[in-house]
Every structure is written in C-alpha cells, then in structure tokens.
mmCIF file of C-alpha atoms and ligand atoms in Angstrom:
data_model
loop_
_atom_site.group_PDB
_atom_site.id
_atom_site.type_symbol
_atom_site.label_atom_id
_atom_site.label_comp_id
_atom_site.label_asym_id
_atom_site.label_seq_id
_atom_site.Cartn_x
_atom_site.Cartn_y
_atom_site.Cartn_z
ATOM 1 C CA MET A 1 -0.097 0.046 0.089
ATOM 2 C CA ARG A 2 1.188 3.573 -0.829
ATOM 3 C CA ILE A 3 0.770 6.194 1.823
ATOM 4 C CA PHE A 4 1.354 9.941 1.019
ATOM 5 C CA SER A 5 0.950 13.029 3.031
ATOM 6 C CA GLY A 6 2.065 16.629 2.991
ATOM 7 C CA ILE A 7 2.627 19.400 5.427
ATOM 8 C CA ARG A 8 3.363 23.071 4.889
ATOM 9 C CA ALA A 9 6.725 24.560 5.778
ATOM 10 C CA SER A 10 5.387 27.608 7.518
ATOM 11 C CA GLY A 11 4.636 28.809 10.901
ATOM 12 C CA ASP A 12 5.170 26.630 14.021
ATOM 13 C CA LYS A 13 3.522 23.371 14.014
ATOM 14 C CA THR A 14 0.368 23.029 16.450
ATOM 15 C CA LEU A 15 -1.210 20.376 18.484
ATOM 16 C CA GLY A 16 -3.766 20.334 15.667
ATOM 17 C CA ASN A 17 -1.045 19.523 13.151
ATOM 18 C CA TYR A 18 0.146 16.723 15.624
ATOM 19 C CA SER A 19 -3.314 15.329 15.836
ATOM 20 C CA GLY A 20 -4.317 15.308 12.249
ATOM 21 C CA GLY A 21 -0.797 15.042 10.781
ATOM 22 C CA PHE A 22 2.228 13.859 12.653
ATOM 23 C CA ARG A 23 0.528 11.332 14.779
ATOM 24 C CA GLN A 24 -1.001 9.690 11.872
ATOM 25 C CA TYR A 25 2.198 9.760 9.797
ATOM 26 C CA ALA A 26 3.996 7.726 12.307
ATOM 27 C CA THR A 27 1.319 5.024 12.611
ATOM 28 C CA THR A 28 0.602 4.843 8.931
ATOM 29 C CA GLN A 29 4.166 4.334 7.953
ATOM 30 C CA GLU A 30 3.902 0.816 9.454
ATOM 31 C CA GLN A 31 1.365 0.030 6.786
ATOM 32 C CA GLY A 32 3.188 0.191 3.735
ATOM 33 C CA GLU A 33 5.476 2.277 1.445
ATOM 34 C CA ALA A 34 5.194 5.844 2.901
ATOM 35 C CA PHE A 35 5.942 9.325 1.642
ATOM 36 C CA PHE A 36 5.923 12.478 3.637
ATOM 37 C CA CYS A 37 6.407 15.638 1.913
ATOM 38 C CA ILE A 38 7.455 19.135 3.189
ATOM 39 C CA VAL A 39 5.307 21.064 0.768
ATOM 40 C CA ASP A 40 7.532 24.151 0.522
ATOM 41 C CA LEU A 41 6.061 25.116 -2.917
ATOM 42 C CA HIS A 42 2.680 25.420 -1.049
ATOM 43 C CA SER A 43 4.313 27.587 1.431
ATOM 44 C CA ILE A 44 4.770 30.554 -0.907
ATOM 45 C CA THR A 45 1.137 30.867 -1.865
ATOM 46 C CA THR A 46 0.733 33.377 0.894
ATOM 47 C CA THR A 47 3.297 36.045 1.595
ATOM 48 C CA HIS A 48 6.474 34.510 2.956
ATOM 49 C CA GLU A 49 10.031 35.524 3.958
ATOM 50 C CA PRO A 50 12.668 33.622 2.124
ATOM 51 C CA GLU A 51 15.009 33.291 5.249
ATOM 52 C CA ALA A 52 11.785 32.095 7.252
ATOM 53 C CA LEU A 53 11.217 29.581 4.564
ATOM 54 C CA ARG A 54 14.671 28.141 4.804
ATOM 55 C CA GLU A 55 14.477 27.919 8.491
ATOM 56 C CA SER A 56 10.934 26.399 8.686
ATOM 57 C CA THR A 57 11.687 23.742 6.121
ATOM 58 C CA LEU A 58 14.678 22.438 8.113
ATOM 59 C CA SER A 59 12.775 22.760 11.386
ATOM 60 C CA LEU A 60 9.956 20.819 9.927
ATOM 61 C CA ALA A 61 12.167 18.029 8.814
ATOM 62 C CA ALA A 62 13.566 17.877 12.270
ATOM 63 C CA MET A 63 9.979 17.677 13.683
ATOM 64 C CA LEU A 64 9.051 14.870 11.301
ATOM 65 C CA PHE A 65 11.889 12.818 12.486
ATOM 66 C CA ALA A 66 11.360 13.752 16.088
ATOM 67 C CA THR A 67 7.761 12.471 15.944
ATOM 68 C CA ASN A 68 9.098 9.022 15.014
ATOM 69 C CA LEU A 69 9.235 8.928 11.091
ATOM 70 C CA ASP A 70 11.899 6.474 10.319
ATOM 71 C CA PRO A 71 14.194 7.672 7.411
ATOM 72 C CA GLU A 72 15.031 3.965 6.635
ATOM 73 C CA ARG A 73 11.457 3.083 6.265
ATOM 74 C CA SER A 74 9.657 6.175 5.054
ATOM 75 C CA THR A 75 10.508 8.629 2.363
ATOM 76 C CA VAL A 76 10.639 12.093 3.947
ATOM 77 C CA PHE A 77 11.560 14.876 1.372
ATOM 78 C CA ALA A 78 11.069 18.519 0.263
ATOM 79 C CA GLN A 79 8.514 19.125 -2.640
ATOM 80 C CA SER A 80 10.781 21.665 -4.349
ATOM 81 C CA HIS A 81 13.550 18.950 -4.482
ATOM 82 C CA VAL A 82 11.370 16.790 -6.910
ATOM 83 C CA ARG A 83 10.540 18.766 -10.050
ATOM 84 C CA ALA A 84 7.751 16.346 -11.041
ATOM 85 C CA HIS A 85 5.431 18.162 -8.413
ATOM 86 C CA ALA A 86 5.455 21.421 -10.282
ATOM 87 C CA GLU A 87 5.187 19.843 -13.629
ATOM 88 C CA ALA A 88 2.247 17.567 -12.439
ATOM 89 C CA ALA A 89 0.441 20.631 -11.027
ATOM 90 C CA TRP A 90 0.550 22.343 -14.501
ATOM 91 C CA LEU A 91 -0.574 19.322 -16.393
ATOM 92 C CA LEU A 92 -3.429 18.600 -13.785
ATOM 93 C CA GLY A 93 -4.513 22.326 -14.086
ATOM 94 C CA SER A 94 -6.003 21.461 -17.534
ATOM 95 C CA VAL A 95 -8.402 18.908 -15.896
ATOM 96 C CA THR A 96 -9.485 21.101 -12.980
ATOM 97 C CA SER A 97 -12.199 23.674 -13.485
ATOM 98 C CA PHE A 98 -12.307 27.169 -12.136
ATOM 99 C CA GLY A 99 -15.564 26.419 -10.476
ATOM 100 C CA GLU A 100 -14.161 23.533 -8.510
ATOM 101 C CA LEU A 101 -11.305 25.775 -7.240
ATOM 102 C CA ARG A 102 -13.615 28.676 -6.389
ATOM 103 C CA ARG A 103 -15.664 26.445 -4.159
ATOM 104 C CA MET A 104 -12.686 25.518 -1.861
ATOM 105 C CA THR A 105 -13.362 26.666 1.591
ATOM 106 C CA HIS A 106 -9.665 26.940 2.319
ATOM 107 C CA PHE A 107 -9.228 29.307 -0.664
ATOM 108 C CA LYS A 108 -12.178 31.472 0.570
ATOM 109 C CA ASP A 109 -10.909 31.657 4.192
ATOM 110 C CA ARG A 110 -7.418 32.333 3.452
ATOM 111 C CA SER A 111 -7.996 34.683 0.651
ATOM 112 C CA GLU A 112 -10.069 36.787 3.053
ATOM 113 C CA GLN A 113 -7.109 37.089 5.292
ATOM 114 C CA GLN A 114 -4.678 38.416 2.552
ATOM 115 C CA GLU A 115 -4.272 41.819 1.033
ATOM 116 C CA PHE A 116 -2.599 40.231 -2.011
ATOM 117 C CA VAL A 117 -4.547 37.080 -3.037
ATOM 118 C CA SER A 118 -1.999 35.052 -5.357
ATOM 119 C CA ALA A 119 -2.859 33.012 -8.326
ATOM 120 C CA GLY A 120 -0.902 30.226 -6.435
ATOM 121 C CA LEU A 121 -3.219 30.402 -3.586
ATOM 122 C CA PHE A 122 -6.091 29.654 -6.019
ATOM 123 C CA ALA A 123 -4.382 26.949 -7.714
ATOM 124 C CA TYR A 124 -3.119 25.429 -4.540
ATOM 125 C CA PRO A 125 -5.355 22.276 -4.681
ATOM 126 C CA VAL A 126 -3.984 21.258 -8.009
ATOM 127 C CA LEU A 127 -0.575 21.253 -6.818
ATOM 128 C CA MET A 128 -1.873 19.174 -3.871
ATOM 129 C CA ALA A 129 -3.562 16.803 -6.204
ATOM 130 C CA GLY A 130 -0.330 16.394 -8.054
ATOM 131 C CA ASP A 131 1.627 15.672 -4.823
ATOM 132 C CA ILE A 132 -0.808 12.725 -4.118
ATOM 133 C CA LEU A 133 -1.302 11.347 -7.647
ATOM 134 C CA LEU A 134 2.255 11.087 -8.648
ATOM 135 C CA TYR A 135 2.952 8.452 -6.142
ATOM 136 C CA GLY A 136 0.179 6.003 -6.926
ATOM 137 C CA THR A 137 -1.184 6.889 -3.538
ATOM 138 C CA ASP A 138 -3.798 4.591 -1.887
ATOM 139 C CA ILE A 139 -4.298 6.488 1.399
ATOM 140 C CA VAL A 140 -3.685 10.073 2.565
ATOM 141 C CA PRO A 141 -3.614 10.550 6.360
ATOM 142 C CA VAL A 142 -4.879 14.069 7.034
ATOM 143 C CA GLY A 143 -6.954 16.000 9.423
ATOM 144 C CA ASP A 144 -10.644 16.844 8.547
ATOM 145 C CA ASP A 145 -9.746 20.354 7.261
ATOM 146 C CA GLN A 146 -8.113 18.776 4.207
ATOM 147 C CA ARG A 147 -11.185 16.558 3.257
ATOM 148 C CA GLN A 148 -12.427 18.845 0.476
ATOM 149 C CA HIS A 149 -8.959 18.859 -1.019
ATOM 150 C CA VAL A 150 -8.716 15.110 -0.946
ATOM 151 C CA GLU A 151 -12.267 14.797 -2.633
ATOM 152 C CA LEU A 152 -11.045 17.149 -5.304
ATOM 153 C CA THR A 153 -8.008 14.965 -5.815
ATOM 154 C CA ARG A 154 -10.280 11.964 -6.324
ATOM 155 C CA ASP A 155 -12.387 13.911 -8.890
ATOM 156 C CA ILE A 156 -9.335 15.156 -10.760
ATOM 157 C CA ALA A 157 -7.887 11.598 -10.894
ATOM 158 C CA GLU A 158 -11.207 10.190 -12.245
ATOM 159 C CA ARG A 159 -11.477 12.850 -14.858
ATOM 160 C CA PHE A 160 -8.020 12.491 -16.002
ATOM 161 C CA ASN A 161 -8.388 8.718 -16.108
ATOM 162 C CA SER A 162 -11.561 8.906 -18.109
ATOM 163 C CA ARG A 163 -10.172 11.461 -20.669
ATOM 164 C CA TYR A 164 -6.785 9.906 -21.142
ATOM 165 C CA GLY A 165 -6.929 6.317 -19.938
ATOM 166 C CA GLU A 166 -6.264 4.673 -16.689
ATOM 167 C CA THR A 167 -3.285 6.512 -15.178
ATOM 168 C CA PHE A 168 -3.887 7.226 -11.542
ATOM 169 C CA VAL A 169 -4.830 5.302 -8.585
ATOM 170 C CA VAL A 170 -7.909 7.026 -6.972
ATOM 171 C CA PRO A 171 -6.792 7.795 -3.324
ATOM 172 C CA ARG A 172 -8.668 7.720 -0.143
ATOM 173 C CA GLY A 173 -8.323 10.309 2.748
ATOM 174 C CA VAL A 174 -7.839 8.720 6.234
ATOM 175 C CA TYR A 175 -8.880 10.911 9.330
ATOM 176 C CA PRO A 176 -8.376 10.277 12.901
ATOM 177 C CA GLU A 177 -11.360 9.106 14.831
ATOM 178 C CA GLU A 178 -10.539 11.531 17.713
ATOM 179 C CA GLY A 179 -9.063 14.840 16.981
ATOM 180 C CA ALA A 180 -9.542 15.228 13.284
ATOM 181 C CA ARG A 181 -10.339 18.876 14.054
ATOM 182 C CA ILE A 182 -8.598 20.410 17.073
ATOM 183 C CA LYS A 183 -10.122 23.648 17.925
ATOM 184 C CA ASN A 184 -8.410 27.064 19.198
ATOM 185 C CA LEU A 185 -8.707 26.855 22.975
ATOM 186 C CA GLN A 186 -9.950 30.379 23.163
ATOM 187 C CA GLU A 187 -12.345 30.188 20.219
ATOM 188 C CA PRO A 188 -13.458 26.640 20.161
ATOM 189 C CA GLU A 189 -15.678 27.364 17.024
ATOM 190 C CA ARG A 190 -12.493 27.807 15.010
ATOM 191 C CA LEU A 191 -9.966 25.369 14.119
ATOM 192 C CA MET A 192 -6.427 25.564 15.830
ATOM 193 C CA SER A 193 -4.141 27.260 13.436
ATOM 194 C CA THR A 194 -1.279 29.688 13.507
ATOM 195 C CA SER A 195 -2.737 31.613 10.637
ATOM 196 C CA ALA A 196 -5.712 32.935 12.279
ATOM 197 C CA GLY A 197 -7.378 33.123 15.737
ATOM 198 C CA ASN A 198 -6.302 34.138 19.367
ATOM 199 C CA PRO A 199 -2.737 32.947 19.633
ATOM 200 C CA GLN A 200 -3.189 32.195 23.321
ATOM 201 C CA GLY A 201 -5.531 29.348 22.236
ATOM 202 C CA VAL A 202 -2.956 27.763 19.876
ATOM 203 C CA VAL A 203 -0.675 25.143 21.497
ATOM 204 C CA ARG A 204 2.580 24.861 19.472
ATOM 205 C CA MET A 205 4.441 21.734 19.489
ATOM 206 C CA ILE A 206 7.602 23.529 20.803
ATOM 207 C CA ASP A 207 6.010 25.603 23.453
ATOM 208 C CA GLU A 208 7.554 25.502 26.837
ATOM 209 C CA PRO A 209 5.829 23.431 29.548
ATOM 210 C CA ASP A 210 4.824 26.556 31.420
ATOM 211 C CA VAL A 211 3.328 28.117 28.391
ATOM 212 C CA ILE A 212 1.320 25.099 27.513
ATOM 213 C CA ARG A 213 0.072 24.910 31.237
ATOM 214 C CA LYS A 214 -1.161 28.493 30.960
ATOM 215 C CA LYS A 215 -2.994 27.926 27.809
ATOM 216 C CA PHE A 216 -4.974 25.105 29.155
ATOM 217 C CA LYS A 217 -5.650 26.860 32.442
ATOM 218 C CA THR A 218 -7.216 29.780 30.432
ATOM 219 C CA ALA A 219 -8.953 27.721 27.967
ATOM 220 C CA VAL A 220 -12.587 28.707 27.572
ATOM 221 C CA THR A 221 -15.369 26.224 28.752
ATOM 222 C CA ASP A 222 -18.903 26.670 29.181
ATOM 223 C CA SER A 223 -21.561 27.407 31.667
ATOM 224 C CA GLY A 224 -22.381 23.707 32.683
ATOM 225 C CA ARG A 225 -20.477 21.441 34.983
ATOM 226 C CA GLU A 226 -20.135 18.218 33.214
ATOM 227 C CA VAL A 227 -17.161 16.934 31.421
ATOM 228 C CA ARG A 228 -19.128 15.464 28.423
ATOM 229 C CA HIS A 229 -18.477 15.388 24.725
ATOM 230 C CA ASP A 230 -21.395 17.246 23.099
ATOM 231 C CA PRO A 231 -19.796 19.753 20.506
ATOM 232 C CA GLU A 232 -22.997 21.758 19.964
ATOM 233 C CA PRO A 233 -23.671 23.058 23.362
ATOM 234 C CA LYS A 234 -20.239 22.303 24.748
ATOM 235 C CA PRO A 235 -17.586 23.086 22.056
ATOM 236 C CA GLY A 236 -14.766 23.951 24.737
ATOM 237 C CA ILE A 237 -15.044 20.849 26.809
ATOM 238 C CA SER A 238 -15.628 18.682 23.738
ATOM 239 C CA ASN A 239 -12.428 19.997 22.317
ATOM 240 C CA LEU A 240 -10.601 19.433 25.491
ATOM 241 C CA LEU A 241 -11.823 15.835 25.660
ATOM 242 C CA GLU A 242 -10.660 15.082 22.179
ATOM 243 C CA ILE A 243 -7.162 16.561 23.086
ATOM 244 C CA MET A 244 -7.060 14.570 26.171
ATOM 245 C CA SER A 245 -7.879 11.467 24.034
ATOM 246 C CA VAL A 246 -5.052 12.297 21.676
ATOM 247 C CA ALA A 247 -2.575 12.920 24.508
ATOM 248 C CA SER A 248 -3.434 9.998 26.668
ATOM 249 C CA GLY A 249 -4.510 7.412 24.145
ATOM 250 C CA LYS A 250 -7.753 6.870 26.086
ATOM 251 C CA SER A 251 -11.202 7.074 24.388
ATOM 252 C CA VAL A 252 -13.484 9.854 25.003
ATOM 253 C CA PRO A 253 -16.043 7.584 26.772
ATOM 254 C CA VAL A 254 -13.371 6.388 29.085
ATOM 255 C CA LEU A 255 -12.360 9.997 29.972
ATOM 256 C CA GLU A 256 -15.941 10.979 30.456
ATOM 257 C CA ALA A 257 -16.347 8.284 33.127
ATOM 258 C CA ARG A 258 -12.956 9.214 34.682
ATOM 259 C CA TYR A 259 -13.981 12.776 35.195
ATOM 260 C CA ASP A 260 -17.569 12.196 36.077
ATOM 261 C CA GLY A 261 -18.174 14.706 38.937
ATOM 262 C CA ALA A 262 -14.823 16.382 38.640
ATOM 263 C CA GLY A 263 -14.723 20.106 38.060
ATOM 264 C CA TYR A 264 -13.619 21.819 35.008
ATOM 265 C CA GLY A 265 -10.623 23.013 36.927
ATOM 266 C CA GLU A 266 -9.078 19.681 37.675
ATOM 267 C CA PHE A 267 -9.753 18.540 34.087
ATOM 268 C CA LYS A 268 -8.163 21.467 32.482
ATOM 269 C CA THR A 269 -5.043 20.939 34.634
ATOM 270 C CA ASP A 270 -4.862 17.343 33.662
ATOM 271 C CA VAL A 271 -5.224 17.984 29.987
ATOM 272 C CA GLY A 272 -2.394 20.575 29.994
ATOM 273 C CA GLU A 273 -0.060 18.042 31.980
ATOM 274 C CA ALA A 274 -1.030 15.248 29.586
ATOM 275 C CA VAL A 275 0.074 17.495 26.562
ATOM 276 C CA ILE A 276 3.239 18.573 28.323
ATOM 277 C CA GLU A 277 4.047 14.839 28.985
ATOM 278 C CA LEU A 278 3.212 14.063 25.242
ATOM 279 C CA PHE A 279 5.422 16.725 23.801
ATOM 280 C CA ALA A 280 8.409 16.474 26.190
ATOM 281 C CA PRO A 281 10.172 13.685 24.423
ATOM 282 C CA ILE A 282 9.349 15.109 21.096
ATOM 283 C CA GLN A 283 10.878 18.496 21.961
ATOM 284 C CA GLU A 284 14.110 16.827 23.331
ATOM 285 C CA ARG A 285 14.596 14.925 20.016
ATOM 286 C CA TYR A 286 13.587 17.802 18.050
ATOM 287 C CA ARG A 287 16.295 20.082 19.668
ATOM 288 C CA GLU A 288 18.899 17.349 18.890
ATOM 289 C CA LEU A 289 18.027 16.887 15.359
ATOM 290 C CA ARG A 290 17.570 20.413 14.574
ATOM 291 C CA ALA A 291 21.129 21.214 15.963
ATOM 292 C CA ASP A 292 22.718 18.901 13.114
ATOM 293 C CA GLU A 293 21.772 20.885 9.954
ATOM 294 C CA GLY A 294 24.087 18.683 7.859
ATOM 295 C CA GLU A 295 22.474 15.573 8.881
ATOM 296 C CA LEU A 296 19.043 17.009 8.065
ATOM 297 C CA ARG A 297 20.057 18.019 4.676
ATOM 298 C CA ARG A 298 21.597 14.639 3.947
ATOM 299 C CA LEU A 299 18.472 12.903 5.019
ATOM 300 C CA LEU A 300 16.361 15.315 2.749
ATOM 301 C CA GLY A 301 18.594 14.441 -0.057
ATOM 302 C CA LEU A 302 18.160 10.723 0.365
ATOM 303 C CA GLY A 303 14.373 11.288 0.550
ATOM 304 C CA ALA A 304 14.516 13.436 -2.650
ATOM 305 C CA GLU A 305 16.251 10.707 -4.494
ATOM 306 C CA LYS A 306 13.771 8.039 -3.608
ATOM 307 C CA ALA A 307 10.810 10.297 -4.286
ATOM 308 C CA ARG A 308 12.214 11.317 -7.792
ATOM 309 C CA GLN A 309 12.315 7.512 -8.692
ATOM 310 C CA ALA A 310 8.872 6.826 -7.274
ATOM 311 C CA SER A 311 7.139 9.727 -9.130
ATOM 312 C CA ALA A 312 9.078 9.696 -12.446
ATOM 313 C CA PRO A 313 6.954 6.831 -14.064
ATOM 314 C CA THR A 314 3.767 8.444 -13.236
ATOM 315 C CA LEU A 315 4.851 11.823 -14.738
ATOM 316 C CA THR A 316 6.123 10.107 -17.967
ATOM 317 C CA ALA A 317 2.758 8.439 -18.251
ATOM 318 C CA MET A 318 0.907 11.706 -17.931
ATOM 319 C CA TYR A 319 2.856 13.403 -20.527
ATOM 320 C CA ASP A 320 2.589 10.380 -22.932
ATOM 321 C CA ARG A 321 -1.323 10.007 -22.427
ATOM 322 C CA MET A 322 -1.797 13.643 -22.999
ATOM 323 C CA GLY A 323 0.002 13.504 -26.323
ATOM 324 C CA PHE A 324 3.227 15.255 -25.741
ATOM 325 C CA VAL A 325 6.104 14.241 -28.006
ATOM 326 C CA ARG A 326 8.644 12.512 -25.805
HETATM 327 P P1 TYM B 1 -1.191 21.755 6.718
HETATM 328 O O1 TYM B 1 0.355 22.082 6.560
HETATM 329 O O2 TYM B 1 -2.114 22.996 6.951
HETATM 330 O O3 TYM B 1 -1.460 20.780 7.801
HETATM 331 C C1 TYM B 1 -0.862 19.485 7.965
HETATM 332 C C2 TYM B 1 -1.694 18.455 8.577
HETATM 333 O O4 TYM B 1 -2.181 18.837 9.810
HETATM 334 C C3 TYM B 1 -3.524 18.814 9.784
HETATM 335 N N1 TYM B 1 -4.163 19.750 10.662
HETATM 336 C C4 TYM B 1 -5.001 19.491 11.804
HETATM 337 N N2 TYM B 1 -5.588 18.459 12.149
HETATM 338 C C5 TYM B 1 -6.453 18.452 13.053
HETATM 339 N N3 TYM B 1 -6.827 19.589 13.767
HETATM 340 C C6 TYM B 1 -6.158 20.894 13.409
HETATM 341 N N4 TYM B 1 -6.579 21.960 13.919
HETATM 342 C C7 TYM B 1 -5.397 20.800 12.256
HETATM 343 N N5 TYM B 1 -4.683 21.800 11.595
HETATM 344 C C8 TYM B 1 -3.970 21.149 10.670
HETATM 345 C C9 TYM B 1 -4.019 18.941 8.377
HETATM 346 O O5 TYM B 1 -5.135 18.444 8.164
HETATM 347 C C10 TYM B 1 -2.767 18.224 7.722
HETATM 348 O O6 TYM B 1 -3.169 16.979 7.646
HETATM 349 N N6 TYM B 1 -2.797 21.301 1.931
HETATM 350 C C11 TYM B 1 -2.091 20.676 3.067
HETATM 351 C C12 TYM B 1 -0.700 20.174 2.786
HETATM 352 C C13 TYM B 1 -0.602 19.369 1.530
HETATM 353 C C14 TYM B 1 -0.982 17.943 1.563
HETATM 354 C C15 TYM B 1 -0.474 17.391 0.308
HETATM 355 C C16 TYM B 1 -1.602 17.093 2.453
HETATM 356 C C17 TYM B 1 -0.046 19.645 0.409
HETATM 357 N N7 TYM B 1 -0.061 18.393 -0.365
HETATM 358 C C18 TYM B 1 -0.886 16.175 -0.215
HETATM 359 C C19 TYM B 1 -1.868 15.770 2.102
HETATM 360 C C20 TYM B 1 -1.433 15.361 0.771
HETATM 361 C C21 TYM B 1 -1.999 21.688 4.228
HETATM 362 O O7 TYM B 1 -1.883 22.796 4.105
HETATM 363 O O8 TYM B 1 -1.760 20.954 5.446
#
C-alpha cells in the first residue's frame, strides 16, 4: 500500500498538526510504503520571507523525524527537490475547473485574510492533487480540514483517467477518529491554526511546559459543570476531551467516566499536563535533530532521490497519455 501526506513549511506546528498530521504519519508508515512531503512550494502561496522558509523547512524536517518517522522506512522529502510536483500541477490544471477551485473553503478563508491574493493560492489544490497522484497513493492521512482537497483530488484523478486512460490510483483520505479537528482553546468554534485566531488558544509543539500549562488553564469552557462530549452546546469541553484522548491514548467515553463529577478546573489542569508529557520527549529529540543541519540536509537528499524515482514513471505516463512528443 502506498501512503502519502504533505505538510506546509510555514509557521510553528501546532497540537492540531500533531493530531491530524504527525501522529497519523508515524502510525501509517507501518502499513506500507510511505511518503511524507514538506510542501515548501505550497508555502509561497501566501506572503513569505525567504529566510523564514529555509528555517521552517529544516525545522519541519527535524520535527518529522522527532515524531518518529523513520528515514530508513519512510521517504521524507522537500517538494521543491522533486521537479515532478511543479510539472504535474501544470498538467493537472487542465483537468481542474475554475468552478471547483472557487468552491474550496480553504481558498475562501485564506483569501479573506490576505491583502494580496496570489494565483498560487487559488491553484493550490491542483498542486496538492499532483503531490498525491504522482505516487500511486492509496491512502492520504490528514486532518478533517483537508477533506475537501482530498475529494477534489479524487475527482481530478477520475477525470484524467476517463479522458486519457487509466493513469492514476484514486486515493482515499484517512482521518483520525478523535482529534481530526482540534479547535482553538480560546475560540472553540475555530480550527486551531497559527494563521488565524487568538494565539493564546494555539498550542505549539515547541511551546515550553509553562506556556502550555497556562494555555490550558485559561482555555474557555462553558456554563455547565459536566465533562461531557457534546460539541453543539459544549464546544470547549468537547475539544478538551478530544485533546485529552489524543494525548493520553484513552477513548472519550473512558475519559468522560474518569472525570464524572470532577470540576472543569481539575480536568483542564490534567489535559495540560498530559500534553506537556506528550510533547516532552518530542521536543528533546527535535532540539537534537535541529542542531545537526548537515544531517537533516543529508536525510532530505536521500528522501528526494527516492521520491524522484517513485514519481518519475507517473509523470512520464501523464505526458505520454496527454499526447506530448517525448
Ligand atoms: P497543513 O500544513 O495545514 O497541515 C498539516 C496537517 O495537519 C492537519 N491539521 C489539523 N488536524 C487536526 N486539527 C487541526 N486543527 C489541524 N490543523 C492542521 C492537516 O489536516 C494536515 O493533515 N494542504 C495541506 C498540505 C498538503 C498535503 C498534500 C496534504 C499539500 N499537499 C498532499 C496531504 C497530501 C496543508 O496545508 O496542510
């Protein structure tokens, strides 16, 4: 089985990225041949600083290895190192409609936050479809916010296959049962993300323990008293229950039983401590890995080589089927 996922090289990675991304990468890598891509080409679709991109690409590589991706087993690489991604995006642009792209909620949300809305931001899902389709991917482990992009990828694959002949595997998104949509601790109606929302409600994977503790202590709850998962009336507590489930490995019903009768205060303190405990070993490995830039570059070089080989036959088939003289 082929597994592919991508993660943007921008901003600090959050507890949300951990839950929908990193955590799933480490488990799915056991199930087959896995490719994890630092999507640096996607990172330039909103205003970016060149120096910050270099820094965040290397930091993200360190974080991927710190969360247990095994470079022997999985292919971890930077998108810009494999030219097939940019080429595939151009070719697939011809089988993606303007209307489909205009409907993407990510585009709508992000474009509202920008003064300068780039053509790249609009075409972003086409690049993502290429990422996935180049590798004959069966499953795409992601958080729920990427569902619409994965569905579009399936439509693009099917359209290409029916126009030009069977070329692509039609991939399937895989979403975690708990924690597919971690919310901002201060604004539980909003996804936890570094690009928007109250920063006090965004837990970063590299936050110091005291910072994490404080963010959970001040997390908003609701007027009731019960620690119960019921997202409509209790978005704050439901979010904290999901986070606790991710951090402790216990299911939401087990946690509801454990905190039956306990106050919100005790519960929030425990969630904070569980997250601190979860991130402590990751942060330690991250610091060690991040300090050895030569090694990170070497590992990315190896990943790129493997990714080039794996993607080349698909790109060749795409050109062929579309009628390009080769
Ligand atoms: P990105 O970089 O925004 O996020 C990386 C992963 O983290 C997940 N995620 C969350 N999961 C749960 N709760 C949250 N609050 C939360 N925030 C982020 C995302 O769902 C994602 O799995 N377009 C993609 C990157 C991409 C990609 C790909 C993914 C490019 N090409 C090919 C899969 C396959 C993105 O911007 O993810």
